[in-house]
Short mmCIF file of C-alpha atoms and ligand atoms in Angstrom, two decimals:
data_model
loop_
_atom_site.label_atom_id
_atom_site.label_comp_id
_atom_site.label_asym_id
_atom_site.label_seq_id
_atom_site.Cartn_x
_atom_site.Cartn_y
_atom_site.Cartn_z
CA MET A 1 0.37 0.30 -0.42
CA LEU A 2 1.03 3.50 -0.52
CA ASP A 3 3.42 5.22 1.84
CA ALA A 4 1.01 8.62 2.38
CA ARG A 5 1.19 7.91 6.37
CA LEU A 6 -0.18 11.82 7.05
CA ALA A 7 -1.95 11.93 3.28
CA LEU A 8 -4.16 8.74 3.76
CA ARG A 9 -7.43 9.27 6.23
CA LYS A 10 -7.70 6.70 9.36
CA THR A 11 -11.11 6.02 9.90
CA GLU A 12 -13.49 7.15 7.33
CA ASN A 13 -14.95 10.14 9.20
CA GLU A 14 -11.88 12.01 9.27
CA ARG A 15 -11.77 15.04 6.92
CA SER A 16 -10.14 18.17 7.37
CA ILE A 17 -10.96 21.36 7.14
CA ILE A 18 -8.36 24.14 5.73
CA LYS A 19 -8.45 27.35 6.96
CA ILE A 20 -8.10 30.15 4.46
CA THR A 21 -8.86 32.63 7.22
CA ASP A 22 -10.30 33.54 10.27
CA SER A 23 -14.48 32.92 9.19
CA ILE A 24 -13.45 30.77 5.30
CA GLY A 25 -12.80 27.10 5.47
CA CYS A 26 -12.15 24.65 2.60
CA GLY A 27 -14.08 21.50 3.57
CA ALA A 28 -16.31 22.07 5.47
CA LYS A 29 -20.18 21.69 5.17
CA ASP A 30 -19.70 25.57 3.23
CA LEU A 31 -19.18 24.74 -0.95
CA PHE A 32 -15.33 26.48 -1.08
CA ILE A 33 -15.60 28.40 -4.89
CA VAL A 34 -12.27 30.41 -6.25
CA ALA A 35 -13.29 32.58 -9.61
CA ARG A 36 -10.72 33.63 -11.58
CA PRO A 37 -9.60 34.91 -14.20
CA CYS A 38 -6.97 32.68 -16.48
CA ALA A 39 -4.27 35.72 -15.97
CA VAL A 40 -4.06 39.17 -13.65
CA GLU A 41 -4.59 41.28 -16.77
CA ASP A 42 -5.25 44.52 -15.30
CA LEU A 43 -6.76 46.06 -11.88
CA ALA A 44 -10.49 47.10 -14.13
CA GLN A 45 -10.16 43.29 -15.18
CA MET A 46 -10.13 41.93 -11.52
CA GLN A 47 -12.60 44.64 -9.78
CA GLN A 48 -14.78 43.93 -12.06
CA VAL A 49 -15.09 40.28 -11.78
CA ALA A 50 -14.86 41.31 -7.62
CA GLU A 51 -17.45 43.85 -8.28
CA ALA A 52 -19.69 41.37 -10.65
CA LEU A 53 -20.02 38.01 -8.34
CA PRO A 54 -21.65 37.14 -4.89
CA LEU A 55 -19.09 38.25 -2.56
CA GLY A 56 -19.71 36.10 -0.32
CA THR A 57 -20.60 32.81 -2.63
CA ILE A 58 -17.41 33.32 -3.91
CA GLN A 59 -14.53 33.35 -1.63
CA ALA A 60 -11.51 33.48 -3.00
CA LEU A 61 -10.22 35.35 -6.30
CA ARG A 62 -7.62 33.89 -7.98
CA GLY A 63 -5.47 36.22 -9.27
CA CYS A 64 -2.12 34.34 -11.69
CA ILE A 65 0.79 36.79 -12.50
CA TYR A 66 3.11 33.69 -13.19
CA LYS A 67 2.05 31.74 -16.30
CA PRO A 68 3.30 28.82 -16.81
CA ARG A 69 2.24 28.87 -20.85
CA THR A 70 3.44 26.01 -23.78
CA SER A 71 5.20 28.48 -25.52
CA PRO A 72 7.76 30.80 -24.36
CA TYR A 73 6.49 33.20 -26.84
CA SER A 74 3.04 33.97 -24.98
CA PHE A 75 1.83 36.33 -22.42
CA GLN A 76 3.89 34.75 -18.95
CA GLY A 77 2.22 37.17 -16.76
CA LEU A 78 2.77 40.53 -15.20
CA ALA A 79 5.43 39.43 -12.57
CA ASP A 80 6.19 42.12 -9.82
CA GLU A 81 3.36 44.66 -11.28
CA GLY A 82 0.69 41.67 -11.86
CA LEU A 83 1.34 41.58 -7.14
CA VAL A 84 0.21 44.86 -6.87
CA ILE A 85 -2.12 44.44 -8.66
CA LEU A 86 -3.24 41.32 -6.42
CA SER A 87 -2.92 43.42 -3.68
CA GLN A 88 -4.91 46.61 -4.32
CA ILE A 89 -7.66 43.65 -5.07
CA LYS A 90 -7.03 41.55 -1.86
CA LYS A 91 -7.53 44.99 0.76
CA ILE A 92 -11.04 46.52 -1.68
CA SER A 93 -13.07 43.18 -1.93
CA SER A 94 -11.48 41.71 1.15
CA LEU A 95 -11.65 37.88 -0.20
CA PRO A 96 -8.33 35.48 -0.74
CA ILE A 97 -5.81 35.65 -2.99
CA VAL A 98 -5.25 32.17 -5.07
CA THR A 99 -1.80 32.65 -7.12
CA GLU A 100 0.35 30.77 -8.90
CA VAL A 101 3.92 29.73 -7.89
CA MET A 102 6.21 28.07 -9.98
CA SER A 103 9.88 28.39 -8.13
CA SER A 104 10.86 29.11 -4.39
CA GLN A 105 11.53 32.24 -5.36
CA GLN A 106 8.15 33.62 -5.93
CA VAL A 107 7.02 31.85 -2.91
CA ALA A 108 9.36 34.61 -1.58
CA THR A 109 8.26 36.82 -3.35
CA VAL A 110 3.76 36.49 -3.19
CA ILE A 111 3.96 34.86 0.72
CA ASP A 112 3.75 38.30 2.39
CA TYR A 113 0.12 38.97 -0.33
CA VAL A 114 -1.28 36.03 -0.61
CA ASP A 115 -3.87 33.87 1.48
CA VAL A 116 -3.24 30.17 -0.86
CA LEU A 117 -0.30 29.08 -2.98
CA GLN A 118 -1.68 27.36 -6.15
CA ILE A 119 0.90 24.54 -7.56
CA GLY A 120 -0.40 24.38 -10.69
CA SER A 121 -0.14 20.84 -13.56
CA ARG A 122 3.41 21.25 -14.46
CA ASN A 123 5.00 21.68 -10.99
CA MET A 124 3.33 18.57 -9.57
CA GLN A 125 5.90 16.60 -9.13
CA ASN A 126 8.30 19.92 -8.48
CA PHE A 127 9.23 18.21 -5.05
CA GLU A 128 12.34 20.79 -4.25
CA LEU A 129 8.61 23.48 -4.83
CA LEU A 130 7.14 21.24 -3.06
CA LYS A 131 9.71 21.12 0.19
CA THR A 132 9.50 24.79 0.33
CA VAL A 133 5.38 24.65 0.46
CA GLY A 134 6.50 22.70 2.98
CA GLN A 135 7.67 24.54 4.63
CA ILE A 136 5.82 27.73 4.83
CA ASP A 137 2.07 27.40 6.52
CA LYS A 138 -0.50 29.20 3.88
CA PRO A 139 -2.31 27.03 2.90
CA VAL A 140 -1.61 25.13 -0.48
CA LEU A 141 -3.71 24.13 -3.75
CA LEU A 142 -1.85 21.25 -5.15
CA LYS A 143 -2.97 20.37 -8.50
CA ARG A 144 -2.80 17.06 -9.91
CA GLY A 145 -0.46 16.43 -13.06
CA LEU A 146 -1.38 16.76 -16.45
CA SER A 147 -1.18 12.40 -16.76
CA ALA A 148 -0.53 11.91 -13.40
CA THR A 149 -1.72 8.46 -11.43
CA ILE A 150 -4.08 9.31 -7.94
CA GLU A 151 -1.21 7.86 -5.98
CA GLU A 152 1.58 9.90 -7.39
CA PHE A 153 -0.88 13.16 -6.61
CA ILE A 154 -1.23 12.06 -3.21
CA MET A 155 2.46 11.64 -3.38
CA ALA A 156 2.98 15.08 -4.15
CA VAL A 157 1.21 15.27 -0.97
CA GLU A 158 2.89 13.73 1.09
CA TYR A 159 6.04 15.71 0.24
CA VAL A 160 4.39 19.12 0.88
CA LEU A 161 2.84 17.39 4.54
CA SER A 162 5.67 15.58 5.74
CA HIS A 163 8.19 18.81 5.44
CA GLY A 164 5.61 20.99 7.88
CA ASN A 165 2.50 22.32 6.21
CA PRO A 166 -0.87 20.40 7.04
CA ASN A 167 -2.80 22.95 5.38
CA VAL A 168 -3.14 21.37 1.53
CA ILE A 169 -6.44 20.87 -0.80
CA LEU A 170 -6.27 19.02 -4.20
CA CYS A 171 -7.52 19.82 -7.04
CA GLU A 172 -8.50 17.15 -9.63
CA ARG A 173 -8.58 19.74 -13.08
CA GLY A 174 -8.28 16.68 -16.00
CA ILE A 175 -6.14 14.60 -17.39
CA ARG A 176 -4.29 14.12 -20.94
CA SER A 177 -5.74 11.47 -22.95
CA TYR A 178 -6.56 10.40 -26.86
CA ASP A 179 -10.25 12.37 -26.73
CA THR A 180 -8.38 16.32 -28.64
CA TYR A 181 -12.33 17.35 -28.07
CA THR A 182 -12.01 18.08 -24.44
CA ARG A 183 -8.91 19.50 -23.39
CA ASN A 184 -8.62 16.96 -20.52
CA VAL A 185 -10.98 14.85 -19.11
CA LEU A 186 -12.19 15.12 -15.61
CA ASP A 187 -12.01 12.11 -13.37
CA LEU A 188 -14.94 12.84 -10.82
CA GLY A 189 -13.97 9.04 -10.08
CA ALA A 190 -10.31 10.46 -9.23
CA VAL A 191 -12.50 13.03 -6.87
CA VAL A 192 -14.21 10.13 -5.11
CA ALA A 193 -11.43 8.00 -4.65
CA LEU A 194 -9.21 11.35 -3.36
CA ARG A 195 -11.87 12.04 -1.22
CA GLN A 196 -12.07 8.29 -0.12
CA LEU A 197 -8.13 7.70 0.13
CA THR A 198 -7.13 11.05 2.29
CA HIS A 199 -8.52 13.49 5.17
CA LEU A 200 -7.92 16.05 3.33
CA PRO A 201 -10.17 18.27 0.81
CA VAL A 202 -10.99 18.25 -3.01
CA ILE A 203 -11.86 20.67 -5.62
CA VAL A 204 -12.52 20.11 -9.14
CA ASP A 205 -11.19 22.90 -12.12
CA PRO A 206 -13.83 22.16 -14.98
CA SER A 207 -12.03 24.90 -17.06
CA HIS A 208 -8.88 23.27 -17.87
CA ALA A 209 -10.25 19.91 -17.68
CA ALA A 210 -13.01 20.73 -20.69
CA GLY A 211 -10.99 22.91 -21.98
CA LYS A 212 -14.39 25.17 -23.40
CA ARG A 213 -16.61 27.41 -22.08
CA GLU A 214 -20.64 25.40 -22.81
CA LEU A 215 -19.05 22.63 -20.85
CA ILE A 216 -17.99 24.11 -17.74
CA PRO A 217 -21.46 24.10 -15.97
CA ASP A 218 -22.71 20.45 -16.45
CA LEU A 219 -19.22 19.41 -15.31
CA ALA A 220 -19.23 22.14 -12.08
CA ARG A 221 -22.75 20.42 -11.06
CA ALA A 222 -21.29 17.10 -11.64
CA ALA A 223 -18.16 17.34 -9.06
CA ILE A 224 -20.41 19.18 -6.39
CA ALA A 225 -22.27 16.08 -6.81
CA CYS A 226 -19.96 13.23 -6.62
CA GLY A 227 -18.37 15.87 -3.00
CA ALA A 228 -16.12 17.99 -4.68
CA ASP A 229 -14.82 20.63 -1.55
CA GLY A 230 -15.62 23.29 -4.31
CA LEU A 231 -15.17 23.93 -7.74
CA ILE A 232 -12.14 27.01 -9.29
CA ILE A 233 -13.85 27.96 -12.37
CA GLU A 234 -12.07 30.48 -14.59
CA CYS A 235 -14.02 33.90 -15.72
CA HIS A 236 -13.82 36.92 -17.71
CA PRO A 237 -15.42 40.46 -18.19
CA GLN A 238 -14.91 39.92 -21.62
CA PRO A 239 -14.09 36.24 -21.84
CA GLU A 240 -13.21 36.77 -26.16
CA LEU A 241 -10.38 39.50 -24.75
CA SER A 242 -8.58 36.67 -22.38
CA VAL A 243 -5.05 37.54 -22.97
CA SER A 244 -4.94 33.17 -22.11
CA ASP A 245 -7.03 30.62 -21.97
CA ALA A 246 -10.09 32.31 -23.96
CA ARG A 247 -12.22 30.19 -25.11
CA GLN A 248 -13.31 28.70 -21.06
CA ALA A 249 -13.16 31.69 -19.57
CA LEU A 250 -17.34 32.13 -18.77
CA SER A 251 -18.63 35.45 -19.40
CA LEU A 252 -19.62 37.09 -15.52
CA PRO A 253 -23.42 36.43 -15.67
CA ASP A 254 -22.72 33.43 -16.81
CA MET A 255 -20.78 32.68 -13.98
CA GLN A 256 -23.26 34.03 -11.62
CA THR A 257 -25.81 31.41 -13.48
CA LEU A 258 -23.52 28.76 -12.83
CA ILE A 259 -22.97 29.28 -8.97
CA ASP A 260 -26.67 30.08 -8.16
CA SER A 261 -27.37 26.75 -9.51
CA LEU A 262 -25.61 25.26 -7.52
CA ALA A 263 -26.82 25.52 -4.91
CA ASP A 264 -30.32 23.07 -4.49
CA ILE A 265 -26.91 20.21 -5.67
CA ALA A 266 -25.17 21.48 -3.06
CA LYS A 267 -27.75 21.03 -0.89
CA ALA A 268 -28.85 17.44 -1.94
CA VAL A 269 -25.16 15.93 -0.82
CA GLY A 270 -24.90 17.82 2.56
CA ARG A 271 -23.20 20.68 1.32
CA GLN A 272 -24.24 24.48 0.99
CA LEU A 273 -23.33 27.53 -1.04
CA VAL A 274 -22.80 30.73 1.04
CA ALA A 275 -25.10 32.99 1.11
CA LYS A 276 -24.35 36.25 2.34
CA PRO A 277 -26.32 38.54 3.83
CA MET A 278 -27.39 40.88 1.05
CA ALA A 279 -27.02 44.13 3.75
CA THR A 280 -23.51 42.95 3.93
CA GLN A 281 -22.33 42.69 -0.51
CA GLN A 282 -24.17 45.77 0.11
CA ASP A 283 -21.84 47.09 1.78
CA GLN A 284 -18.91 45.22 0.40
CA PHE A 285 -20.38 47.20 -2.87
CA SER A 286 -19.86 49.92 -1.84
CA MET A 287 -16.96 49.32 -0.71
CA LEU A 288 -15.12 48.44 -3.87
CA SER A 289 -16.78 51.39 -5.77
CA GLN A 290 -14.47 53.59 -3.12
CA ALA A 291 -12.16 52.52 -3.64
CA THR A 292 -12.10 52.89 -7.13
CA LEU A 293 -12.88 56.35 -7.19
CA VAL A 294 -10.20 56.48 -4.44
CA GLY A 295 -7.72 54.02 -6.04
C1 PEP B 301 -4.02 27.65 -14.29
O1 PEP B 301 -4.88 27.26 -13.18
O2 PEP B 301 -4.38 28.57 -14.69
C2 PEP B 301 -3.08 26.65 -14.97
C3 PEP B 301 -2.11 26.70 -16.18
O3 PEP B 301 -3.92 25.37 -14.21
P1 PEP B 301 -3.17 23.57 -14.74
O4 PEP B 301 -2.24 23.59 -14.45
O5 PEP B 301 -4.06 23.15 -14.23
O6 PEP B 301 -2.87 23.91 -16.50
MN1 MN B 302 -5.85 28.93 -17.10
#
């Protein structure tokens, strides 16, 4: 059997809740929903996402400033300029921020500005990076490798845990297969298996799995129905203008419709969508608008 002494659950009911902030956790009854443009492009773009979506139900924003691109000639992310935007959007939206890191150096650069560090598929077995994020105490969102087996995925998680960081969220984002119609094959079987084998939360990224926006809402609903602890979904104020992954970006109204459609499914599987009281939401919107004026 797999020597994943920290990741595997010891009893049938053992489940860990990963604390993101004092009021937000991943792995509890509330679904952990992360909205995200593929890459941070400018402050207005991030602000439009934050303003259009139900703050509260959306529990984190993701913005990437370092982009792992297949081609070295493609947009590589705004780096330092993007970090300034991330800190501004964190301040004005009060939402936790998730961002991807690809090296130990990038971990050091972003650590004080963000709440969750994502390690993307291409780095799932970058063992030195796994050891580095094992030595911090912020939550790590680890995505399954492009062709990683479930066991390899669990052992990558084990690297982080065994270096001292217990705060790991797993993310299924589709695996490579022969079919080119979908970008990847969303492996919902892995979601079920990972939740049975480990005590850690498992969320689903239907965007990189499907690669086509019209497939995403149904896959997202299926993910919640099979027990996923949350979703991370790409959306953009003007999807067709997205600098990366435009074909899979949802418009903000479509994102809202998708989120609304999750409530009944969540209930059927003993989960819930966080519904923030309107008054609080209004406060947050006016905070956002004021910040727009000032900034
Ligand atoms: C991403 O989340 O933006 C990304 C590049 O995804 P993945 O690592 O799953 O390909
Ligand atoms: Mn993307």
